[in-house]
Short mmCIF file of C-alpha atoms and ligand atoms in Angstrom, two decimals:
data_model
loop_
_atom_site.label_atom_id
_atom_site.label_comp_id
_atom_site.label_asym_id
_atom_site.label_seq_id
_atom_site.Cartn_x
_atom_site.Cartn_y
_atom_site.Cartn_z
CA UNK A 168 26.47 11.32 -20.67
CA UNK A 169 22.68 11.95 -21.75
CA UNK A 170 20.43 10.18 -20.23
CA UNK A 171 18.60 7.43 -21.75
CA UNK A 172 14.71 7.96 -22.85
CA UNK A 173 11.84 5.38 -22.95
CA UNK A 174 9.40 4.97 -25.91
CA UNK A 175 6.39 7.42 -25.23
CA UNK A 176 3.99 4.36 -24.91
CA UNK A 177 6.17 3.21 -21.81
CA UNK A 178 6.42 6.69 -20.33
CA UNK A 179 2.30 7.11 -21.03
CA UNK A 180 1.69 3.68 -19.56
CA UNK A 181 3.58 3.95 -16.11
CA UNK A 182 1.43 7.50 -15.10
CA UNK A 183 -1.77 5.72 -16.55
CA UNK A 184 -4.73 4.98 -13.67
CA UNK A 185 -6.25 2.86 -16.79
CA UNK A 186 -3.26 1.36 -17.25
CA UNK A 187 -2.95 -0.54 -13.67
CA UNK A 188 -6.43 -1.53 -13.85
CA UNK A 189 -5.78 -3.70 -17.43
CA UNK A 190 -2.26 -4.81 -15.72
CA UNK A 191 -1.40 -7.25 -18.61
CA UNK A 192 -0.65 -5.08 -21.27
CA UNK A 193 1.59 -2.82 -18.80
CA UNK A 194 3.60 -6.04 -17.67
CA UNK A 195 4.18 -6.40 -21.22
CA UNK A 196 5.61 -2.60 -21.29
CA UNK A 197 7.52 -3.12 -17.78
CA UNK A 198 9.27 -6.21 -18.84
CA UNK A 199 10.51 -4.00 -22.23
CA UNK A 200 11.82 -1.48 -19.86
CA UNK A 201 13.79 -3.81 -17.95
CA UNK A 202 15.43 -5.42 -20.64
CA UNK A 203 15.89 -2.82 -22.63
CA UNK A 204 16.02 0.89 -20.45
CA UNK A 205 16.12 -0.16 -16.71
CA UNK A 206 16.75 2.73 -15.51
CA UNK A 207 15.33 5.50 -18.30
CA UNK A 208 13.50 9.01 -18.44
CA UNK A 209 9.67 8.99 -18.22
CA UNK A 210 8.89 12.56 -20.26
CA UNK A 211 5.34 12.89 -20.46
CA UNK A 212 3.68 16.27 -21.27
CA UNK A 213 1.83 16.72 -18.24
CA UNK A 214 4.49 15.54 -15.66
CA UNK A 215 8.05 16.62 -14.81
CA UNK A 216 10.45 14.23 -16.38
CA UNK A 217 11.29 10.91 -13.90
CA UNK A 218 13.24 8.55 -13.83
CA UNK A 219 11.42 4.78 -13.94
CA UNK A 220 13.48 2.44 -11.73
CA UNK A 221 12.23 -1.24 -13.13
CA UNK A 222 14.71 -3.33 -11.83
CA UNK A 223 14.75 -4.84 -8.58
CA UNK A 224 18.04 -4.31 -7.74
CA UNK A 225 18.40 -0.94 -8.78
CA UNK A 226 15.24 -0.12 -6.40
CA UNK A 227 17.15 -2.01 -3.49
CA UNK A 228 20.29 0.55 -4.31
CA UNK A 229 18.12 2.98 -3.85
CA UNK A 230 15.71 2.55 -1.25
CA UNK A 231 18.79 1.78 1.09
CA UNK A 232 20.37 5.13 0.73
CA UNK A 233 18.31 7.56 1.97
CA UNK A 234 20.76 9.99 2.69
CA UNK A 235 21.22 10.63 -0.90
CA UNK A 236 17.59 9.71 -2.40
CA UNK A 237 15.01 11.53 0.02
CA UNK A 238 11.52 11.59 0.35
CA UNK A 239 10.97 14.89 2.02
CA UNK A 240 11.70 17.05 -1.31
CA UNK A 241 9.36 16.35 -3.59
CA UNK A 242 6.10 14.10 -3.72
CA UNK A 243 5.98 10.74 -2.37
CA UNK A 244 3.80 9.99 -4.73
CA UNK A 245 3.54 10.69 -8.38
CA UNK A 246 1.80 13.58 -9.29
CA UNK A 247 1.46 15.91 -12.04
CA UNK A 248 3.00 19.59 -12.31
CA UNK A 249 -0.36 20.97 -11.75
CA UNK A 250 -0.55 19.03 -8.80
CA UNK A 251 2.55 19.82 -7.58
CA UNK A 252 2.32 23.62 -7.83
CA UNK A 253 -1.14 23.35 -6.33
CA UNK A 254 0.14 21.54 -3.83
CA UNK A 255 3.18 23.43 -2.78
CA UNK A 256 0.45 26.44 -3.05
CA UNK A 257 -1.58 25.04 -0.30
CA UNK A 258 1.24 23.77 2.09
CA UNK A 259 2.76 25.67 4.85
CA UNK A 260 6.60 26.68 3.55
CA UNK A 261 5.36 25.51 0.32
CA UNK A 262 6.77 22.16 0.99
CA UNK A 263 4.07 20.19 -1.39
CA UNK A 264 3.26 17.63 1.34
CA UNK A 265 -0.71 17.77 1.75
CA UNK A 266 -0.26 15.39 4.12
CA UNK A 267 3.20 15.24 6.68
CA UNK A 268 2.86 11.27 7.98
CA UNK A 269 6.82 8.74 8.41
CA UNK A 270 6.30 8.87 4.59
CA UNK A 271 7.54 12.37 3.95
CA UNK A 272 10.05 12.73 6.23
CA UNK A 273 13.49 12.17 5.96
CA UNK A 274 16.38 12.47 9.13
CA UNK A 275 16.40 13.23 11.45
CA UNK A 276 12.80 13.61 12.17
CA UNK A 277 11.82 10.40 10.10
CA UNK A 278 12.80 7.73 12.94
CA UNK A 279 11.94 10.08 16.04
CA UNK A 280 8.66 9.53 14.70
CA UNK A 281 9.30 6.01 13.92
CA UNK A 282 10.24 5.15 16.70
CA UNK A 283 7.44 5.79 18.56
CA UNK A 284 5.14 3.02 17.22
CA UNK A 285 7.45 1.11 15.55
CA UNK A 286 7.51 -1.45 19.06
CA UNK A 287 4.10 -1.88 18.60
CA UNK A 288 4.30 -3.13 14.83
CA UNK A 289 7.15 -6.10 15.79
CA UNK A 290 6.43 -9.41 15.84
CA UNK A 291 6.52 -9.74 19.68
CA UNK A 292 4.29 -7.25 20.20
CA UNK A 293 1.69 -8.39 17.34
CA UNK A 294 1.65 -11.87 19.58
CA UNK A 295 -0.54 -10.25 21.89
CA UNK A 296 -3.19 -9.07 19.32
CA UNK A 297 -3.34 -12.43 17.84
CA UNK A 298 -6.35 -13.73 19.26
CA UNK A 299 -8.01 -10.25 18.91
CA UNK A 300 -7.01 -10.71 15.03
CA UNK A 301 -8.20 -14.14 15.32
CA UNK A 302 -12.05 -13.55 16.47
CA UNK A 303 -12.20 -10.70 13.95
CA UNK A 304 -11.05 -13.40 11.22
CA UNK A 305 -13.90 -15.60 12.35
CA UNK A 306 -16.36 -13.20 12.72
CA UNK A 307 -14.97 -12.29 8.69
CA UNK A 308 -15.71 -15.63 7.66
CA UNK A 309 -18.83 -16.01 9.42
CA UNK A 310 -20.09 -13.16 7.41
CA UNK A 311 -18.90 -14.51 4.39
CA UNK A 312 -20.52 -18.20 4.52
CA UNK A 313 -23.74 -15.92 5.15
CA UNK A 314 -23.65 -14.85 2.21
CA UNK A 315 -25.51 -17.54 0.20
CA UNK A 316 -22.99 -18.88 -1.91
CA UNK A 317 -21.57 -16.54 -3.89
CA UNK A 318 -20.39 -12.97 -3.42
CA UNK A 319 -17.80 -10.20 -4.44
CA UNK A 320 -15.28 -11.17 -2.10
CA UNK A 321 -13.03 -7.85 -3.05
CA UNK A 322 -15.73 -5.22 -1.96
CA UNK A 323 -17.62 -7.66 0.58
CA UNK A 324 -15.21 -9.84 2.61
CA UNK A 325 -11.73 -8.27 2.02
CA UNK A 326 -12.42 -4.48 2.07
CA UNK A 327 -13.53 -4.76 5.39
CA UNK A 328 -11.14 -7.59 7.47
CA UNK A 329 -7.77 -5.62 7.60
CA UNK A 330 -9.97 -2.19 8.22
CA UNK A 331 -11.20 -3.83 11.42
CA UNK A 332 -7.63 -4.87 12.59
CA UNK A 333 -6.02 -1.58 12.09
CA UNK A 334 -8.90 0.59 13.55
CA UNK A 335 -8.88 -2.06 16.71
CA UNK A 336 -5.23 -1.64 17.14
CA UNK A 337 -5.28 2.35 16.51
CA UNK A 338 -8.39 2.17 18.66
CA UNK A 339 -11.35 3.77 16.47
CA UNK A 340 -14.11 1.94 17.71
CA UNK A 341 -16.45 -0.29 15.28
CA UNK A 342 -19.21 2.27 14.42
CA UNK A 343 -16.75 4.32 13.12
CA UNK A 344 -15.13 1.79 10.62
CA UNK A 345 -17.36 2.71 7.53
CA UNK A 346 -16.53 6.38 7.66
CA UNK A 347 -12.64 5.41 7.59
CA UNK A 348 -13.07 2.45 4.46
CA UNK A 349 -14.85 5.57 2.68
CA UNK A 350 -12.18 8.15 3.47
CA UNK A 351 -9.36 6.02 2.69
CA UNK A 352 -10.52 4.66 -0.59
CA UNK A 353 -11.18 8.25 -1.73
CA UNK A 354 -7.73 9.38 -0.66
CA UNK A 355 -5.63 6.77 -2.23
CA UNK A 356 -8.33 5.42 -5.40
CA UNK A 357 -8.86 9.11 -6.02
CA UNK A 358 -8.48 8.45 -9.43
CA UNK A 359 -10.77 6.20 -9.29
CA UNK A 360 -14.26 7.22 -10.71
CA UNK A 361 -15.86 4.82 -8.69
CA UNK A 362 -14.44 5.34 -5.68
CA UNK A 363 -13.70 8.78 -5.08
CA UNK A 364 -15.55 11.52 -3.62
CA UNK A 365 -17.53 12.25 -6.31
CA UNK A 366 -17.91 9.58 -7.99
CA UNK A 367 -17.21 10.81 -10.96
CA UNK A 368 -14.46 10.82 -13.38
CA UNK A 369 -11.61 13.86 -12.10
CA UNK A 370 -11.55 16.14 -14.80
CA UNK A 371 -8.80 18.68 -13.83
CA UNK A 372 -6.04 18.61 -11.24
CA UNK A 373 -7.61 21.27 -9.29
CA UNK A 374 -11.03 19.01 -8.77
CA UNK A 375 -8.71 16.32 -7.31
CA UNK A 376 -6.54 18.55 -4.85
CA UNK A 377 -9.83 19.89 -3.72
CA UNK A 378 -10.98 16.50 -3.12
CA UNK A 379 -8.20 15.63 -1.25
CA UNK A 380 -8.41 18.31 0.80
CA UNK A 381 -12.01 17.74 1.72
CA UNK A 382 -10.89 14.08 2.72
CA UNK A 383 -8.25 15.21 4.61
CA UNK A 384 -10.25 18.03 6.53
CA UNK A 385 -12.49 14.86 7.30
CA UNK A 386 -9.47 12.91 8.73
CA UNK A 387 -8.31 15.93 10.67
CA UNK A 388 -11.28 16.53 12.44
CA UNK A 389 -11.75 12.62 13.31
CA UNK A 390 -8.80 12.47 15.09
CA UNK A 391 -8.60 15.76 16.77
CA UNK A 392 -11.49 14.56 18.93
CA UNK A 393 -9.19 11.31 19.21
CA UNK A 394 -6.37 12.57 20.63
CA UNK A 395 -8.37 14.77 22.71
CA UNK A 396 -10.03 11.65 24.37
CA UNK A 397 -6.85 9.88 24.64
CA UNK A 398 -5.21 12.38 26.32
CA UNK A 399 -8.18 12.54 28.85
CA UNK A 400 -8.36 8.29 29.04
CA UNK A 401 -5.22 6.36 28.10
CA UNK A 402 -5.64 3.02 27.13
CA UNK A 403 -3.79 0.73 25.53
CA UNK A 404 -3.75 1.25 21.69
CA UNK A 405 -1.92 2.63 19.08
CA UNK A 406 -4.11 6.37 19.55
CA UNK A 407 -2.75 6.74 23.56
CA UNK A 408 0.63 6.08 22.28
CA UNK A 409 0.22 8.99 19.18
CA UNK A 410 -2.10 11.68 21.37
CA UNK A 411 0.71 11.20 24.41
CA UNK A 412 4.25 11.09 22.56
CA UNK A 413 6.72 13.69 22.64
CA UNK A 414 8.96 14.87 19.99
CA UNK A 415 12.46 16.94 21.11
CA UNK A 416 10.37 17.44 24.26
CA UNK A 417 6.98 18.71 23.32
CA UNK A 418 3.80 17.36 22.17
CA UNK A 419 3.63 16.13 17.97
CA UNK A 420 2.81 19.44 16.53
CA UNK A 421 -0.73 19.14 14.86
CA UNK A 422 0.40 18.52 11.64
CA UNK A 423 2.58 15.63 11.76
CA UNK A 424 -0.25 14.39 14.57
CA UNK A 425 -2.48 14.38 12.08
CA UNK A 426 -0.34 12.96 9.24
CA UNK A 427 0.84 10.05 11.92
CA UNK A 428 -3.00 8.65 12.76
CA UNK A 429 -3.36 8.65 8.41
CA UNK A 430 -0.74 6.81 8.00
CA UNK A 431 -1.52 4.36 10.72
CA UNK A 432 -5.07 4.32 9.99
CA UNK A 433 -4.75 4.47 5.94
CA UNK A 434 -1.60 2.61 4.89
CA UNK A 435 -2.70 -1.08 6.35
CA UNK A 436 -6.03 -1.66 4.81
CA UNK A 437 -6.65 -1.11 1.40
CA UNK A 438 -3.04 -2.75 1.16
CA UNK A 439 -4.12 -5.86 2.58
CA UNK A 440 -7.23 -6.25 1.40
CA UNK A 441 -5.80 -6.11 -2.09
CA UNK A 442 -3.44 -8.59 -1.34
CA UNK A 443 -5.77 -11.02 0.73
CA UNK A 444 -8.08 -10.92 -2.25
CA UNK A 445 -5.06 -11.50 -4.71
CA UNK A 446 -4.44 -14.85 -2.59
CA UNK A 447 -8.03 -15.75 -3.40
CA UNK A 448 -8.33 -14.94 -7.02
CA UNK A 449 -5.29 -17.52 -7.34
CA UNK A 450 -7.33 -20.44 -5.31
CA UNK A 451 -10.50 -19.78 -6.94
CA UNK A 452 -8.39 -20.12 -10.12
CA UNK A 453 -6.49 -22.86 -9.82
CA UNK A 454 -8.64 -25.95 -7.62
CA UNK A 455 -5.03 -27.94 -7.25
CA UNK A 456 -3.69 -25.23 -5.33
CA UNK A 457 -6.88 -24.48 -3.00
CA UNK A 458 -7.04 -28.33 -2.16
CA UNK A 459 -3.41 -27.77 -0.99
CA UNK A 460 -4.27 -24.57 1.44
CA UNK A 461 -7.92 -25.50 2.38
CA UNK A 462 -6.06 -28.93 4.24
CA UNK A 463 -5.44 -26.92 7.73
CA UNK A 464 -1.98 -28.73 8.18
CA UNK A 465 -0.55 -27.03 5.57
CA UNK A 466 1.46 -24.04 6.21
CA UNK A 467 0.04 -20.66 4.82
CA UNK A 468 3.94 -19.02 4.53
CA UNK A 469 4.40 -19.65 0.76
CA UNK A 470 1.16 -18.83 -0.58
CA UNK A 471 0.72 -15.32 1.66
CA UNK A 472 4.30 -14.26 0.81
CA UNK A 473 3.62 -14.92 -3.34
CA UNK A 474 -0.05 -13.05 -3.24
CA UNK A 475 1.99 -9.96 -1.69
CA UNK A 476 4.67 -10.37 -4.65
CA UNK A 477 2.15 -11.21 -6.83
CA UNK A 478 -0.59 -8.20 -5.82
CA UNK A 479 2.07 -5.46 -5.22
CA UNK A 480 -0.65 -3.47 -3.97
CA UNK A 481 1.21 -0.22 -3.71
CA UNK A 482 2.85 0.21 -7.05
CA UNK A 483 5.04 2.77 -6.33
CA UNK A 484 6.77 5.59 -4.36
CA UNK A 485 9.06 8.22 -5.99
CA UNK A 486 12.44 9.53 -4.16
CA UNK A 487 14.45 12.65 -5.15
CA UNK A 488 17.97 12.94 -5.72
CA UNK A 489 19.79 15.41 -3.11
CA UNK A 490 22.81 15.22 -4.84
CA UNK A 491 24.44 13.33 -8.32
CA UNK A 492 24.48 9.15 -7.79
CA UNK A 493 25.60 6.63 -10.05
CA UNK A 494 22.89 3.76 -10.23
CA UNK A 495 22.75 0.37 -12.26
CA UNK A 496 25.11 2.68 -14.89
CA UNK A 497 23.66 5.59 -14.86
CA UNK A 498 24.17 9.36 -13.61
CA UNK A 499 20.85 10.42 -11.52
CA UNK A 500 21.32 14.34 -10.96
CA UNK A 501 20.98 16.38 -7.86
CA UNK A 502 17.16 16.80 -8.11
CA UNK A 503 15.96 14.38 -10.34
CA UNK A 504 12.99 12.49 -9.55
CA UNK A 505 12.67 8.39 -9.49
CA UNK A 506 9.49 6.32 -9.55
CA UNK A 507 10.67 2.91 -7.59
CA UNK A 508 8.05 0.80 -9.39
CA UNK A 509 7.45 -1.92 -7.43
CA UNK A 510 5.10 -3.64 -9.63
CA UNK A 511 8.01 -4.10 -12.22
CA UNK A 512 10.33 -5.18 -9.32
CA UNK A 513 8.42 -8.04 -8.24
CA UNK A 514 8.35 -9.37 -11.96
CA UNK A 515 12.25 -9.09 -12.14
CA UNK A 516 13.33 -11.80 -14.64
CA UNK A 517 16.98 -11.47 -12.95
CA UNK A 518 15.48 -11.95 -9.13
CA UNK A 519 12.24 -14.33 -9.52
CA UNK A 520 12.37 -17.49 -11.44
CA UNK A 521 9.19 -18.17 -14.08
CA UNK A 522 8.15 -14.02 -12.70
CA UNK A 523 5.12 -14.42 -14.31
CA UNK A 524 4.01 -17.98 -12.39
CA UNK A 525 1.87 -17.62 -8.73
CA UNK A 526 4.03 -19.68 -6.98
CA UNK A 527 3.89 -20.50 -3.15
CA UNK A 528 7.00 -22.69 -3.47
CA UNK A 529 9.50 -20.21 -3.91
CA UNK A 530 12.36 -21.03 -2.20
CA UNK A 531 13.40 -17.32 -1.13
CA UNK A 532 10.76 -15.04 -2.39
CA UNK A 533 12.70 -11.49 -1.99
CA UNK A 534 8.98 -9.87 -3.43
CA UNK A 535 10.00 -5.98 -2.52
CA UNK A 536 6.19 -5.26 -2.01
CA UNK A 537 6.72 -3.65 1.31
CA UNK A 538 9.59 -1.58 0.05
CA UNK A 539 13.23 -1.97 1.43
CA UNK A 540 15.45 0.86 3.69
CA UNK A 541 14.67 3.39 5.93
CA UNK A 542 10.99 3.70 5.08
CA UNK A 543 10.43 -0.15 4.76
CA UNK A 544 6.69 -0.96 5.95
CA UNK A 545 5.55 -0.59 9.66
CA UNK A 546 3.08 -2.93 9.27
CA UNK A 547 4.86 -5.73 7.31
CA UNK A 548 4.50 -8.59 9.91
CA UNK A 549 1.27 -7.32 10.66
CA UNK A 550 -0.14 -7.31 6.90
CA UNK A 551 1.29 -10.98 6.96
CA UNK A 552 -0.13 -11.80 10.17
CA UNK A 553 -3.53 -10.86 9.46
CA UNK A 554 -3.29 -12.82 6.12
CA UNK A 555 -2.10 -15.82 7.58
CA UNK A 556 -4.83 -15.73 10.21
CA UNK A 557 -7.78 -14.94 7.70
CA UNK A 558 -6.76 -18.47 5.60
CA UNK A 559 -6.18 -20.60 8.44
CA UNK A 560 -9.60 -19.54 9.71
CA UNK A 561 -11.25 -19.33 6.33
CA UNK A 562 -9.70 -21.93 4.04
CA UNK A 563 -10.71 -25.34 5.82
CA UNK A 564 -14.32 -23.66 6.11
CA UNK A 565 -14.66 -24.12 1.68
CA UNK A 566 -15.80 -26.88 0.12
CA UNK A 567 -15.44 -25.47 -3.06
CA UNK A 568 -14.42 -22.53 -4.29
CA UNK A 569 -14.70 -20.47 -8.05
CA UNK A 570 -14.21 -17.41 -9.50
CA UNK A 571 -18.12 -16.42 -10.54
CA UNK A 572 -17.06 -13.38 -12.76
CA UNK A 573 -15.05 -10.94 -14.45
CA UNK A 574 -12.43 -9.40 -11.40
CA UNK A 575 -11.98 -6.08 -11.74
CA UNK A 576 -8.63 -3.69 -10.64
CA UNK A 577 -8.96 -0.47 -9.14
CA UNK A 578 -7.92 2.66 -11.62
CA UNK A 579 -4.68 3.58 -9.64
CA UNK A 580 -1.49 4.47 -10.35
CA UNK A 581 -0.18 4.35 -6.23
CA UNK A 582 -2.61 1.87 -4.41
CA UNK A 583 -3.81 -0.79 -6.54
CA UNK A 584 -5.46 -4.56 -6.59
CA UNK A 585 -9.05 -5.74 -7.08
CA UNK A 586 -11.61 -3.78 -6.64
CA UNK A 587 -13.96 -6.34 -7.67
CA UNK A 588 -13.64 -10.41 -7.15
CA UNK A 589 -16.63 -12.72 -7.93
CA UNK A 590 -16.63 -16.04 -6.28
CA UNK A 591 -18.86 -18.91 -6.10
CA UNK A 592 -18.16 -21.06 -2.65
CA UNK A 593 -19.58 -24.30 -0.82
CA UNK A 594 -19.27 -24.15 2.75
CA UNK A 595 -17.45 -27.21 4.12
C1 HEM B 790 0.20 -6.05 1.92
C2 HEM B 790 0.06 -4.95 2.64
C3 HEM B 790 1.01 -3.79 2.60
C4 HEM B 790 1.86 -3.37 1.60
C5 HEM B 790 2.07 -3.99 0.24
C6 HEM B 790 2.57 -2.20 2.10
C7 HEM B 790 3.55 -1.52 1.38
C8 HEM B 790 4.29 -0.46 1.87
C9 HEM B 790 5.35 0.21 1.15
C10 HEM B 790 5.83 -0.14 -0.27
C11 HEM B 790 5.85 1.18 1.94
C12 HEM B 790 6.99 2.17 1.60
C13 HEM B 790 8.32 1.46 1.77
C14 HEM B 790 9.52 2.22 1.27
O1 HEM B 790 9.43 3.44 0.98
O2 HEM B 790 10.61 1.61 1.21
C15 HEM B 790 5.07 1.15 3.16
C16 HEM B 790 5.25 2.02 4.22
C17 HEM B 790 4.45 2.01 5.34
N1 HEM B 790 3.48 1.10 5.67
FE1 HEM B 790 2.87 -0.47 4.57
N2 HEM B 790 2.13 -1.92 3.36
C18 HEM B 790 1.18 -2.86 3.71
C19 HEM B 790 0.52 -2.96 4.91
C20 HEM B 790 0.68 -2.10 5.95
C21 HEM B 790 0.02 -2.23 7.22
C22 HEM B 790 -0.92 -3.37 7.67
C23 HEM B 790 0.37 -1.15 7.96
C24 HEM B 790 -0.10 -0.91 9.37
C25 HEM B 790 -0.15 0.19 9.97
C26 HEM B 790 1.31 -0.36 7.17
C27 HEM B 790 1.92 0.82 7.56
C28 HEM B 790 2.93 1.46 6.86
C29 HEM B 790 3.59 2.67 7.35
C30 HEM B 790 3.30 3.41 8.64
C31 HEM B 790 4.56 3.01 6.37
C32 HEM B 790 5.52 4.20 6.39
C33 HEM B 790 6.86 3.76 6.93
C34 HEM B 790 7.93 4.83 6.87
O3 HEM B 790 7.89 5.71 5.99
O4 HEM B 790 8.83 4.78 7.72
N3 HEM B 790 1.46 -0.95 5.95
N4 HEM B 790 4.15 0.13 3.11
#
C-alpha cells in the first residue's frame, strides 16, 4: 500500500517555529489533516519524511506500545537532518541523544530510572510539599499585586512560580533560580530569537547545536557541584535522591546523571507556566468565567484541567517504529518516524465536544497534554497541583481583571504557550 501524503502547506506548517506562535491558522491546517489524512507523510526538504499522528486516538495506540514505537532510536524531538547527523556526530556511539534524561530511553533502562523518583512525583507524596507550594503561591501573588496594576503576567508572574517549585523540590536553592529560567528557555525556545542564547535569529543548524551544547555544558557543570554536595550532605529533596541512587548496582553513570537533574529541573517549568498563563488569558477574556473562579468556593478542577488541554504546552514528541505496525489503517514501517502532535490531539473533533470552546465544564476532559504510556509525565499531579494552588491563592485576591495587550506565543515547534500576556488587574 503507499502511504498517504499531506499537502506541502500542512507538512511546512507542522515543522514551522512561526507557525506555533500564529496558532490559528495551523489549527485550521491540523483540523484538515484529521479529517482528511490522519495519519499521513510530512516530506519536507529539509527533514526526513514523518509521519504526523493528528488524531487522538491514533496517538493513544501509540504512545501505549512502546515496545514497538521507541524513543531511544531516533530524536525525541523533531529535528532536521542536519541536526540529526550533527547530533549523532557529537554523541558517544553516535546515538543522536545530546542529552540522555527518562525521555530517551526505552526498556529496560527507562523505568530503572523511573523508578527512582517517580514516588516522589505521586500524589501522596506531593501532600507534603503542599504548604511549601502554598507560601511560594502567596509570595507569587504578593509580587504580582505589587506590581501597580498592570503587568505581563507571561514573563513576570508565570515564568517564575513553577521555576520556584521545581528548583525547591530538586533542591537548587533561590539565588540560583535565574540562571536555570535562562538555561531552560534557551534549551527548549531555542528557536526562539528572543529567547535563545543569542538572541538572535538561528541561521544554520550548526549555530543551534552549538548553542545547545553551550547550554548543556552550563547544566552539566551546575549539577556536578550538586551531586557532589549531596553526596557529602543528604537532605531531603529530589537532588539526594539523584546524586545517591544506584542503577544495576553502581552509581548513575555521568551521563544519564546529568540528563536525569535536566529533565527534573527543565521539563516542569516552562510547561506550567505556559499553561498557568493559558488559564489566565481565558479569565482576563471572558469576565463571566473569572467571576465564577475568583468566588473561593468554587472548585478550580475544571478550569486547570481545560487550560492544560487548551495550552498543550509541549506540542509534540516523535517515536520510531522498531518494527512494521498497523495504526488507524495504515502500515508504519520498521524505522519510520511519527510526530504525536499533541496540539492536534487535544482539538480532536471525535474526542472533545465544541474542540475549539475553553470549557471548564467538560464532563471527562481526556486532554492528552501530558502524553499517555510508558513515558506519560512525572510531574502531572504536580503541574496540576501547583496550578490549582496558584488560583485558589490568586483568584479571590482580583477585583478585576483584563487582558491590557496583544499576547504573544513563543516561536516553538516542541515547548510552546505565551511568551507574552498583558493584563490590567484591581486588587480585591
Ligand atoms: C502543564 C505542564 C506539563 C506538561 C504539559 C507536560 C507534558 C509532558 C509530556 C507530553 C511528556 C511526554 C509524555 C509521553 O511521551 O507520553 C512529559 C514527560 C515528562 N514530564 Fe512533563 N509536563 C508538564 C509538567 C511537568 C512537571 C511539573 C514535571 C516535574 C518534574 C514534569 C516532568 C516530566 C518528566 C520527568 C517526563 C519524562 C517522563 C518519562 O519519559 O518517563 N513535567 N511531560
Amino acid at each position: 500500500m503507499t502511504k498517504p501524503i499531506l499537502p506541502g502547506e500542512v507538512a511546512a506548517a507542522v515543522i514551522d517555529p512561526t507557525a506555533y506562535a500564529a496558532w490559528e491558522p495551523l489549527h485550521e491546517q491540523l483540523a484538515w489533516a484529521r479529517a482528511n489524512a490522519p495519519l499521513a507523510v510530512a516530506e519536507n526538504p529539509t527533514h526526513d519524511p514523518f509521519w504526523l499522528v493528528t488524531r487522538h486516538a491514533d496517538i493513544m495506540a501509540i504512545s501505549r506500545d512502546p515496545q514497538r514505537f521507541a524513543n531511544g532510536i531516533r530524536p525525541t524531538v523533531l529535528t532536521d537532518r542536519n541536526g540529526e547527523a550533527l547530533a549523532r556526530a557529537a554523541t558517544p556511539g553516535g546515538d543522536g541523544h545530546l542529552i540522555r534524561s527518562l525521555v530517551q530511553m526505552d526498556a529496560p533502562d527507562h523505568m530503572k530510572y523511573r523508578l527512582l523518583t517517580q514516588g516522589w512525583f505521586m500524589p501522596k507524596n506531593l501532600r507534603i510539599v503542599e504548604d511549601r507550594i502554598r507560601s511560594l503561591a502567596r509570595e507569587t501573588v504578593d509580587h504580582m499585586l505589587s506590581l501597580g496594576g498592570t503587568c505581563d503576567f507571561a514573563r513576570d508572574v508565570a515564568a517564575h512560580y513553577p521555576l520556584r517549585v521545581i528548583m525547591d523540590i530538586l533542591g537548587v536553592p533561590a539565588e540560583d533560580e535565574p540562571r536555570m529560567l535562562m538555561l531552560t528557555q534557551q534549551l527548549f525556545g531555542s528557536t526562539d530569537p528572543e529567547l535563545n542564547r543569542g538572541r538572535e535569529a538561528i541561521k544554520s543548524t550548526e549555530q543551534a547545536i552549538a548553542m545547545l551544547h553551550y547550554v548543556i555544558a552550563d547544566f552539566e557543570n551546575y549539577f556536578r557541584e550538586l551531586t557532589a554536595d549531596r553526596r557529602a550532605n543528604p537532605r531531603e529533596d529530589i537532588a539526594t535522591v539523584i546524586a545517591n541512587a544506584t542503577i544495576d548496582g553502581g552509581q548513575i553513570p555521568d551521563r544519564e546523571l546529568a540528563g536525569y537533574y535536566m529533565i527534573v529541573a527543565t521539563a516542569g517549568h516552562d510547561t506550567t507556566s505556559a499553561s498557568t498563563a493559558g488559564a489566565m488569558m481565558e479569565l482576563a477574556k471572558n469576565p463571566a468565567l473569572f467571576a465564577r473562579f475568583r468566588d473561593a468556593a468554587t472548585d478550580k478542577a475544571g478550569l486547570i484541567e481545560e487550560a492544560i488541554r487548551w495550552s498543550t504546552p509541549v506540542q509534540h514528541f516523535m517515536r520510531s517504529a522498531k518494527e512494521d505496525v498497523e495504526v488507524g489503517g495504515q502500515t508504519i514501517h520498521e524505522g519510520d518516524w511519527l510526530m504525536l502532535n499533541y496540539v492536534s490531539a487535544n482539538r480532536d473533533e471525535a474526542m472533545f465536544a465544541d474542540p475549539f470552546a475553553f470549557d471548564p465544564d467538560r464532563a471527562k476532559n481526556q486532554q492528552i497534554a501530558f502524553g499517555f504510556g510508558a513515558h506519560v509525565c512525572l510531574g502531572q499531579h504536580l503541574a496540576r497541583m501547583e496550578m490549582r494552588i496558584l488560583m485558589e491563592e490568586l483568584l479571590p485576591r482580583l477585583k478585576s481583571l483584563e487582558l491590557a495587550g496583544e499576547p504573544a506565543r513563543v516561536e516553538s515547534v516542541f515547548v510552546g504557550g505565551l511568551k507574552r500576556l498583558p493584563i490590567r488587574f484591581e486588587a480585591a
